[in-house]
Amino acid sequence: MTEHRARLHGVMAEFETPEQLLSAARKTHEAGYKRVDAYTPFPVEGLAEAIGTRRSWVPLITLVGGLGGGLSGFGLQYWVAAITYPVNIGGRSLNSWPAFIPVTFELTVLGASLFAVVGMLALNKLPQPYHPVFNVERFATTASTDRFFLCIEARDPKFNLAETARFLQGLNAQHVSEVKDEE
Amino acid sequence: MSTAEPPVNTTHITPSEPLIGPGHTYASVTDKIAAVVLTRPLGIGWLAGFTVTFTFTMVLLVAITWLFTKGVGIWGINIPIGWGFAIVNFVWWIGIGHAGTLISAILFLLNQKWRTSINRFAEAMTLFAVACAGIFPLIHTGRPWMAYYMFPYPSTMGIWPQFRSPLIWDVFAVSTYGTVSLLFWFIGLLPDLATLRDRAKNRIQQVIYGILSMGWRNSARHWHNYQSAYLLLAGLATPLVLSVHTVVSFDFSIAIVPGWHTTIFPPYFVAGAIYSGFAMVLTLTIPLRKAYGLEDFITMRHLDTMAKVMLSTGLIVAYGYFIEFFMAYYSGNKFDVFLAEQRLHGPYRHFYYALILCNILTPQLLWSSKVRRNVPLLFLLSLVINTGMWLERFVIIIISLTRDFVPSAWGRYSATFWDYATLAGTILGLFSMLVFLFVRGLPAIAIAEMRELVHEGHARREPS
């Protein structure tokens, strides 16, 4: 560890219950902090909104995937059955669209599901092998079990190490610690 | 289960009965579930079970190798019975998978909290069942090395699949189902893999779970997108699961063979799929909760609810059997009437009687809450129903194919050693081996969702 090269990622406060975290997150947002993230071992209702997260893009991405899957699925079948490989069976219609519905449906679901998952991972910037919050010992061991964390990041324009730490202390945090970013 | 419960609880289940045993905290549910994977030593029971199932997986590989060497002639199939055990097993396995998606997707949309402690396990069961199911259509093609012809790709021969055929729909339905089930399962696992990464004690575990969890850090912004994606996947998987067994039933009902060409097939196949799937979930969870002491998480209320789902889907299946007979006589079609009589009096009537006994008569015991709360009996019933559902597919396929329109084209079918070896190789082999590996390699219960239940107060409520 090269201490002198460590940059500051932010200040992190630890809470015992999701309710305490939620009220602290609301106060932090009201105080004007924008670069904030909260960490909970299970999804807590209202928390993402409390730290100022806007509507998720995942539904739109999923819609695009579904439409793309369905249209290309039908297009593929139409092109194969009516244009490139027509098979005349007693003069029946080449564009026999009712018979193409099952595959169109399956590819709609496939496209939408793949886009939903890949879109969610991309929006969350995952996979991400390193993140500075894990440098906080208590975070790395308890954040995925039973402790609730709030981190105000150093890139926030309002951020000031001493002042922000004092602000978090005032929100009844159990521990407040600096988050170092070692690069 | 515990002796402290008042006696009234042994026969009555109230909706307020807790979904988690009393006194559990975020840490205790996490510890208990993660410990099965991370710290618990491999017991003699697991090792013995793994050895047996590994051996049967080898039996499956031998059976398939011999099949590829000699061709499908080693099986009992002939003309006119071209679809023997392979398709019976395929339909049976894919049906079993359906309960996993039902539990994880449909019950999620319906906000049924009791699904939480069984959904992970049921989804894993789905994946393993689909893996077993996928083997059969592939190896039954005779020249499996050319199975890729079924996918649309620009070949130098200039040929394309026939998209008007239900068999091609099946390729798309089953491969989409397998893919979406895997995605849904993985997304559900992501936060739990991060939990395991944070709790792992040795380097190997840290690296493996670290890679699999993709750097998940429980951020509220991540959860926000995550919940949106999970809900959408549940919404997508719901019509998907209904479509898959519908398409499988089209393999039969689009054909004109007597006993296959009926419109009741899609709903009755889907109900049968859920019926057999819940039976398989019970077959697996009853030993699991016992072996790993998970009775606090998979409670009597879960077993009771699953038994009720089996009873109701079983009644839909019974209605399907009745309608098949009714429509045969009501339509007056002589081939359909003849087939109905063949089921009752023909050479395979014993299979039909066994089917009625396993699928309709015996499950009526589930009306009694004493039976639903009797764990060994429930386990036995789940095995009976699984057998019954296999017999259903046997009856549909074999009886119809042996007795179609022209008496000169009739035939007989009997399975060979290799048919049985392949079936046993999937049930006792591949499927069970994957279950054994899953239980010790990944959290069998969704940890993050259990913490959510604790938060919502499901553990604090005292048993009434």
XYZ file of C-alpha atoms in Angstrom, chain B:
464
model
C -42.249 -29.046 13.500
C -41.004 -27.910 16.844
C -42.492 -29.393 19.965
C -43.278 -25.944 21.319
C -46.011 -25.455 18.757
C -49.543 -25.883 20.037
C -51.165 -29.131 18.825
C -53.714 -27.263 16.705
C -50.892 -26.255 14.373
C -50.327 -29.807 13.246
C -53.561 -29.883 11.289
C -54.353 -26.275 10.530
C -52.381 -23.753 8.562
C -53.402 -20.165 8.973
C -52.325 -17.540 6.462
C -50.530 -15.733 9.263
C -48.211 -18.646 9.910
C -44.693 -17.259 9.493
C -42.674 -17.884 6.354
C -39.467 -17.957 8.401
C -38.974 -19.486 11.812
C -39.180 -16.943 14.667
C -36.149 -15.016 15.878
C -34.211 -14.764 12.614
C -32.196 -11.646 11.778
C -30.462 -10.432 8.614
C -27.245 -11.991 9.841
C -28.728 -15.308 10.915
C -30.452 -16.036 7.592
C -27.284 -15.012 5.748
C -25.059 -17.151 7.980
C -27.243 -20.190 7.801
C -27.643 -20.253 4.012
C -24.081 -19.180 3.184
C -22.603 -21.722 5.594
C -23.984 -24.616 3.541
C -21.814 -23.428 0.658
C -18.779 -21.910 2.352
C -17.912 -23.642 5.584
C -19.819 -26.874 6.039
C -17.538 -29.883 5.457
C -18.559 -32.413 2.809
C -20.546 -35.025 4.691
C -20.651 -38.734 4.029
C -24.226 -38.373 2.764
C -23.270 -35.811 0.127
C -20.229 -37.809 -0.965
C -22.246 -41.021 -1.226
C -25.013 -39.262 -3.127
C -22.577 -37.593 -5.467
C -20.788 -40.879 -6.141
C -24.016 -42.658 -7.027
C -25.304 -39.848 -9.249
C -21.904 -39.455 -10.911
C -21.945 -43.169 -11.698
C -25.371 -42.880 -13.296
C -24.168 -39.899 -15.316
C -21.477 -42.201 -16.669
C -24.237 -44.712 -17.495
C -25.908 -41.952 -19.510
C -22.671 -41.215 -21.355
C -22.135 -44.907 -22.113
C -25.730 -45.210 -23.373
C -25.330 -42.185 -25.625
C -21.930 -43.320 -26.891
C -23.340 -46.728 -27.787
C -26.280 -45.003 -29.466
C -23.975 -42.861 -31.574
C -21.952 -45.929 -32.474
C -24.817 -48.222 -33.415
C -27.693 -45.867 -34.237
C -31.236 -45.629 -32.921
C -31.787 -49.341 -33.648
C -30.531 -50.118 -30.134
C -33.743 -48.557 -28.827
C -37.198 -50.120 -28.869
C -38.497 -47.805 -31.568
C -39.712 -49.143 -34.900
C -42.145 -48.221 -37.637
C -44.856 -47.115 -36.777
C -43.597 -46.201 -33.277
C -40.880 -43.739 -34.223
C -41.268 -41.741 -31.028
C -40.451 -43.955 -28.098
C -38.842 -43.226 -24.766
C -36.884 -40.309 -26.202
C -39.940 -38.138 -26.750
C -41.726 -39.440 -23.637
C -38.721 -38.390 -21.589
C -38.333 -35.090 -23.409
C -41.916 -34.013 -22.727
C -41.704 -35.231 -19.139
C -38.477 -33.367 -18.367
C -39.484 -30.132 -20.018
C -42.737 -30.230 -18.049
C -40.871 -30.667 -14.787
C -38.909 -27.541 -15.544
C -42.070 -25.475 -15.729
C -42.748 -25.373 -12.001
C -39.459 -23.564 -11.459
C -40.460 -20.736 -13.775
C -43.957 -20.690 -12.326
C -42.592 -20.291 -8.808
C -39.972 -17.728 -9.719
C -41.907 -15.628 -12.247
C -45.664 -16.038 -11.938
C -45.746 -16.158 -8.137
C -43.378 -13.154 -8.092
C -45.818 -11.155 -10.216
C -48.658 -12.251 -7.948
C -46.628 -11.065 -4.945
C -46.733 -14.469 -3.240
C -44.124 -14.133 -0.503
C -43.937 -17.846 0.171
C -42.111 -18.355 -3.100
C -38.984 -16.694 -1.694
C -37.359 -19.619 0.048
C -37.999 -22.106 -2.756
C -37.573 -20.025 -5.902
C -33.794 -20.349 -6.272
C -33.926 -24.069 -5.866
C -36.880 -24.410 -8.217
C -35.111 -22.319 -10.878
C -32.043 -24.531 -10.625
C -34.318 -27.537 -11.016
C -35.742 -25.908 -14.164
C -32.307 -25.480 -15.688
C -31.236 -29.031 -14.938
C -34.539 -30.430 -16.182
C -34.239 -28.430 -19.417
C -30.668 -29.724 -19.806
C -31.960 -33.303 -19.525
C -34.906 -32.549 -21.815
C -32.654 -31.016 -24.458
C -30.619 -34.209 -24.789
C -33.530 -36.336 -26.008
C -34.732 -34.613 -29.179
C -31.088 -34.230 -30.132
C -30.122 -37.882 -29.746
C -33.372 -39.153 -31.202
C -32.699 -37.470 -34.556
C -30.615 -40.452 -35.608
C -27.835 -38.304 -37.018
C -27.357 -35.847 -34.145
C -24.209 -34.410 -35.698
C -26.510 -32.791 -38.236
C -28.910 -31.369 -35.649
C -27.667 -27.874 -36.432
C -29.665 -28.096 -39.679
C -32.659 -27.120 -37.533
C -31.261 -23.647 -36.937
C -31.603 -21.037 -39.668
C -28.147 -20.282 -40.988
C -26.966 -19.400 -44.493
C -25.677 -22.748 -45.698
C -23.883 -23.393 -48.974
C -26.678 -25.856 -49.810
C -29.130 -22.975 -49.875
C -31.688 -24.790 -47.697
C -33.644 -23.334 -44.784
C -35.769 -24.767 -41.974
C -39.498 -25.220 -42.504
C -40.910 -22.580 -40.179
C -44.443 -23.922 -40.543
C -43.476 -27.096 -38.656
C -44.156 -27.417 -34.907
C -40.863 -29.289 -34.617
C -39.006 -26.124 -35.628
C -41.168 -24.074 -33.236
C -39.996 -26.505 -30.583
C -36.351 -25.752 -31.322
C -36.983 -22.045 -30.795
C -39.266 -22.493 -27.788
C -36.943 -24.831 -25.882
C -33.738 -22.938 -26.651
C -35.354 -19.610 -25.703
C -36.716 -21.189 -22.543
C -33.314 -22.553 -21.584
C -31.621 -19.199 -22.237
C -34.187 -17.068 -20.402
C -34.254 -19.467 -17.439
C -30.479 -19.211 -17.203
C -30.583 -15.393 -17.340
C -33.316 -15.182 -14.721
C -31.454 -17.565 -12.444
C -28.163 -15.725 -12.838
C -29.713 -12.317 -12.205
C -31.337 -13.667 -9.056
C -27.984 -15.103 -7.966
C -25.957 -11.939 -8.512
C -26.454 -10.298 -5.055
C -26.030 -13.666 -3.334
C -22.782 -14.332 -5.169
C -21.591 -10.970 -3.846
C -22.602 -12.052 -0.334
C -20.587 -15.247 -0.734
C -17.616 -13.255 -2.080
C -17.674 -11.003 0.991
C -17.897 -13.939 3.378
C -15.483 -16.308 1.626
C -12.587 -17.291 3.843
C -10.112 -18.741 1.367
C -8.563 -17.369 -1.790
C -10.141 -19.892 -4.194
C -13.668 -19.106 -3.010
C -12.954 -15.369 -3.084
C -11.724 -15.517 -6.672
C -14.549 -17.759 -7.957
C -17.396 -15.858 -6.299
C -15.629 -12.587 -7.012
C -15.626 -13.276 -10.746
C -19.191 -14.598 -10.771
C -20.581 -11.642 -8.797
C -19.139 -9.197 -11.367
C -18.303 -6.593 -8.731
C -21.853 -6.224 -7.414
C -21.673 -3.803 -4.461
C -25.295 -3.558 -3.238
C -25.576 0.042 -4.382
C -29.053 1.590 -4.278
C -28.550 2.746 -7.878
C -27.767 -0.823 -8.874
C -30.734 -2.235 -6.994
C -32.916 0.283 -8.805
C -32.001 -1.066 -12.269
C -31.815 -4.596 -10.917
C -35.372 -4.621 -9.605
C -36.632 -3.198 -12.862
C -34.844 -5.904 -14.871
C -35.987 -8.655 -12.515
C -39.619 -7.588 -12.737
C -39.430 -7.384 -16.524
C -37.827 -10.816 -16.750
C -40.593 -12.226 -14.561
C -43.143 -10.618 -16.849
C -41.410 -12.056 -19.914
C -40.926 -15.523 -18.431
C -44.610 -15.847 -17.562
C -46.007 -15.959 -21.126
C -42.850 -17.799 -22.173
C -43.428 -20.731 -19.827
C -47.023 -21.027 -21.001
C -45.882 -20.910 -24.625
C -43.212 -23.583 -24.241
C -45.468 -26.427 -23.222
C -48.109 -25.157 -25.634
C -45.579 -25.505 -28.445
C -44.579 -28.934 -27.134
C -48.245 -29.953 -27.236
C -48.430 -28.634 -30.827
C -45.899 -31.336 -31.751
C -48.824 -33.658 -31.137
C -51.999 -31.686 -31.685
C -51.017 -30.297 -35.119
C -50.653 -33.911 -36.338
C -53.764 -35.889 -37.330
C -52.983 -38.989 -35.250
C -56.000 -40.084 -33.151
C -55.516 -39.103 -29.509
C -53.175 -36.270 -30.475
C -55.326 -34.075 -32.684
C -57.279 -32.235 -29.994
C -57.563 -28.618 -28.882
C -57.496 -29.484 -25.163
C -53.792 -30.328 -25.463
C -52.179 -26.902 -24.861
C -53.931 -26.043 -21.548
C -53.836 -29.612 -20.343
C -50.128 -29.960 -21.143
C -49.355 -26.743 -19.266
C -51.361 -27.872 -16.224
C -49.649 -31.274 -16.332
C -46.268 -29.573 -16.549
C -46.921 -27.531 -13.415
C -48.334 -30.619 -11.705
C -45.209 -32.695 -12.317
C -42.931 -29.740 -11.639
C -44.352 -29.100 -8.192
C -44.080 -32.810 -7.489
C -40.383 -32.627 -8.401
C -39.845 -29.518 -6.257
C -41.287 -31.447 -3.300
C -39.207 -34.528 -4.135
C -36.087 -32.359 -3.930
C -36.881 -29.888 -1.140
C -38.104 -32.424 1.416
C -34.708 -34.182 1.661
C -32.860 -30.856 1.261
C -34.508 -29.096 4.203
C -33.912 -32.157 6.338
C -30.263 -32.657 5.356
C -29.219 -29.016 5.829
C -31.555 -28.099 8.697
C -33.458 -25.523 6.635
C -36.846 -26.232 8.246
C -36.966 -22.614 9.458
C -36.892 -21.353 5.883
C -38.804 -24.060 4.017
C -41.612 -24.370 6.516
C -44.690 -26.567 6.722
C -46.578 -23.679 5.182
C -44.464 -23.996 2.027
C -44.995 -27.736 1.775
C -48.698 -27.303 2.415
C -49.064 -24.623 -0.268
C -47.144 -26.682 -2.816
C -49.365 -29.672 -2.048
C -52.425 -27.506 -2.700
C -51.014 -26.359 -6.047
C -50.452 -30.015 -6.950
C -54.004 -30.884 -5.993
C -55.518 -28.112 -8.092
C -53.361 -28.673 -11.181
C -54.009 -32.405 -10.766
C -57.721 -31.711 -11.020
C -57.176 -29.750 -14.244
C -55.266 -32.724 -15.614
C -58.100 -35.037 -14.562
C -60.506 -32.768 -16.405
C -58.251 -33.070 -19.478
C -58.456 -36.891 -19.345
C -62.225 -36.683 -19.020
C -62.568 -34.278 -21.954
C -60.468 -36.557 -24.172
C -63.011 -39.317 -23.622
C -65.960 -36.989 -23.856
C -64.818 -35.467 -27.146
C -64.101 -38.902 -28.644
C -67.703 -40.021 -28.111
C -69.301 -36.610 -28.618
C -67.564 -36.133 -31.978
C -68.471 -39.660 -33.016
C -65.203 -39.897 -34.933
C -64.645 -43.636 -35.158
C -60.874 -43.410 -34.898
C -61.086 -41.316 -31.754
C -63.667 -43.660 -30.227
C -61.484 -46.630 -31.129
C -58.456 -44.992 -29.514
C -60.396 -44.250 -26.318
C -61.339 -47.919 -26.139
C -57.773 -48.949 -26.833
C -56.706 -46.973 -23.788
C -59.157 -48.905 -21.622
C -58.959 -52.348 -23.206
C -55.931 -52.404 -25.521
C -52.529 -54.013 -25.006
C -51.251 -51.010 -23.013
C -54.293 -50.692 -20.741
C -52.179 -51.371 -17.643
C -50.254 -48.204 -18.274
C -53.502 -46.290 -18.524
C -54.848 -47.758 -15.284
C -51.549 -46.993 -13.538
C -51.762 -43.460 -14.892
C -55.253 -42.937 -13.475
C -54.156 -44.402 -10.156
C -51.026 -42.229 -9.901
C -52.340 -38.984 -11.331
C -55.991 -38.839 -10.351
C -56.912 -41.243 -7.553
C -53.918 -41.154 -5.185
C -53.474 -37.345 -5.197
C -57.028 -36.961 -3.847
C -55.444 -37.754 -0.468
C -54.134 -34.174 -0.606
C -57.586 -32.864 0.256
C -56.724 -33.817 3.840
C -54.534 -31.333 5.681
C -53.228 -34.257 7.775
C -51.747 -35.728 4.603
C -50.348 -32.367 3.476
C -48.571 -31.999 6.811
C -47.232 -35.553 6.838
C -43.806 -34.998 5.309
C -42.844 -38.618 4.469
C -46.264 -39.244 2.920
C -46.027 -36.028 0.918
C -42.617 -37.145 -0.354
C -44.095 -40.477 -1.402
C -47.006 -38.753 -3.138
C -44.633 -36.514 -5.059
C -42.856 -39.614 -6.384
C -46.200 -41.176 -7.331
C -47.228 -38.044 -9.247
C -43.903 -37.883 -11.071
C -44.381 -41.484 -12.127
C -47.942 -40.731 -13.159
C -46.899 -37.822 -15.349
C -44.281 -39.967 -17.072
C -46.975 -42.593 -17.702
C -49.238 -39.902 -19.155
C -46.676 -39.093 -21.828
C -46.139 -42.811 -22.451
C -49.882 -43.341 -22.921
C -50.215 -40.369 -25.263
C -47.285 -41.329 -27.455
C -47.219 -45.109 -27.478
C -50.936 -45.967 -27.543
C -51.683 -43.489 -30.326
C -48.776 -44.604 -32.482
C -49.442 -48.320 -32.080
C -53.103 -47.990 -33.104
C -53.705 -45.405 -35.790
C -55.898 -45.608 -38.861
C -55.071 -48.753 -40.835
C -54.808 -52.089 -38.981
C -52.034 -53.202 -41.325
C -49.933 -50.314 -39.974
C -50.404 -51.225 -36.323
C -47.443 -52.205 -34.232
C -46.160 -52.939 -30.753
C -43.533 -51.206 -28.707
C -41.319 -52.337 -25.895
C -38.367 -50.454 -24.507
C -34.893 -51.984 -24.469
C -32.119 -51.955 -21.898
C -30.638 -48.866 -23.565
C -33.927 -46.990 -23.312
C -34.027 -47.607 -19.585
C -30.307 -46.854 -19.184
C -30.763 -43.463 -20.852
C -33.805 -42.624 -18.725
C -32.080 -43.674 -15.503
C -28.966 -41.844 -16.636
C -30.876 -38.584 -16.685
C -33.008 -39.045 -13.537
C -30.496 -40.638 -11.193
C -27.525 -39.356 -13.146
C -27.196 -35.974 -14.800
C -30.174 -34.275 -13.117
C -29.424 -35.501 -9.605
C -25.688 -34.933 -9.967
C -26.286 -31.309 -10.963
C -28.601 -30.906 -7.965
C -25.884 -32.260 -5.660
C -23.283 -29.900 -7.136
C -25.667 -26.935 -6.983
C -26.528 -27.429 -3.316
C -22.885 -27.169 -2.281
C -21.689 -24.683 -4.868
C -24.334 -21.969 -4.839
C -26.822 -20.687 -2.251
C -29.897 -22.915 -2.555
C -32.109 -20.218 -1.051
C -32.145 -16.600 -2.239
C -30.303 -14.864 0.623
C -31.032 -11.236 -0.322
C -34.719 -12.008 -0.710
C -34.764 -13.748 2.688
C -33.252 -10.601 4.262
C -36.052 -8.661 2.612
C -38.593 -10.994 4.232
C -36.917 -10.463 7.616
C -37.148 -6.710 7.026
C -40.842 -6.956 6.225
C -41.378 -8.634 9.569
C -42.108 -12.171 8.440
C -39.734 -13.630 11.004
C -40.840 -11.595 13.992
C -44.429 -12.732 13.921
C -45.034 -15.354 16.574
C -46.804 -18.556 15.468
C -50.471 -18.119 16.282
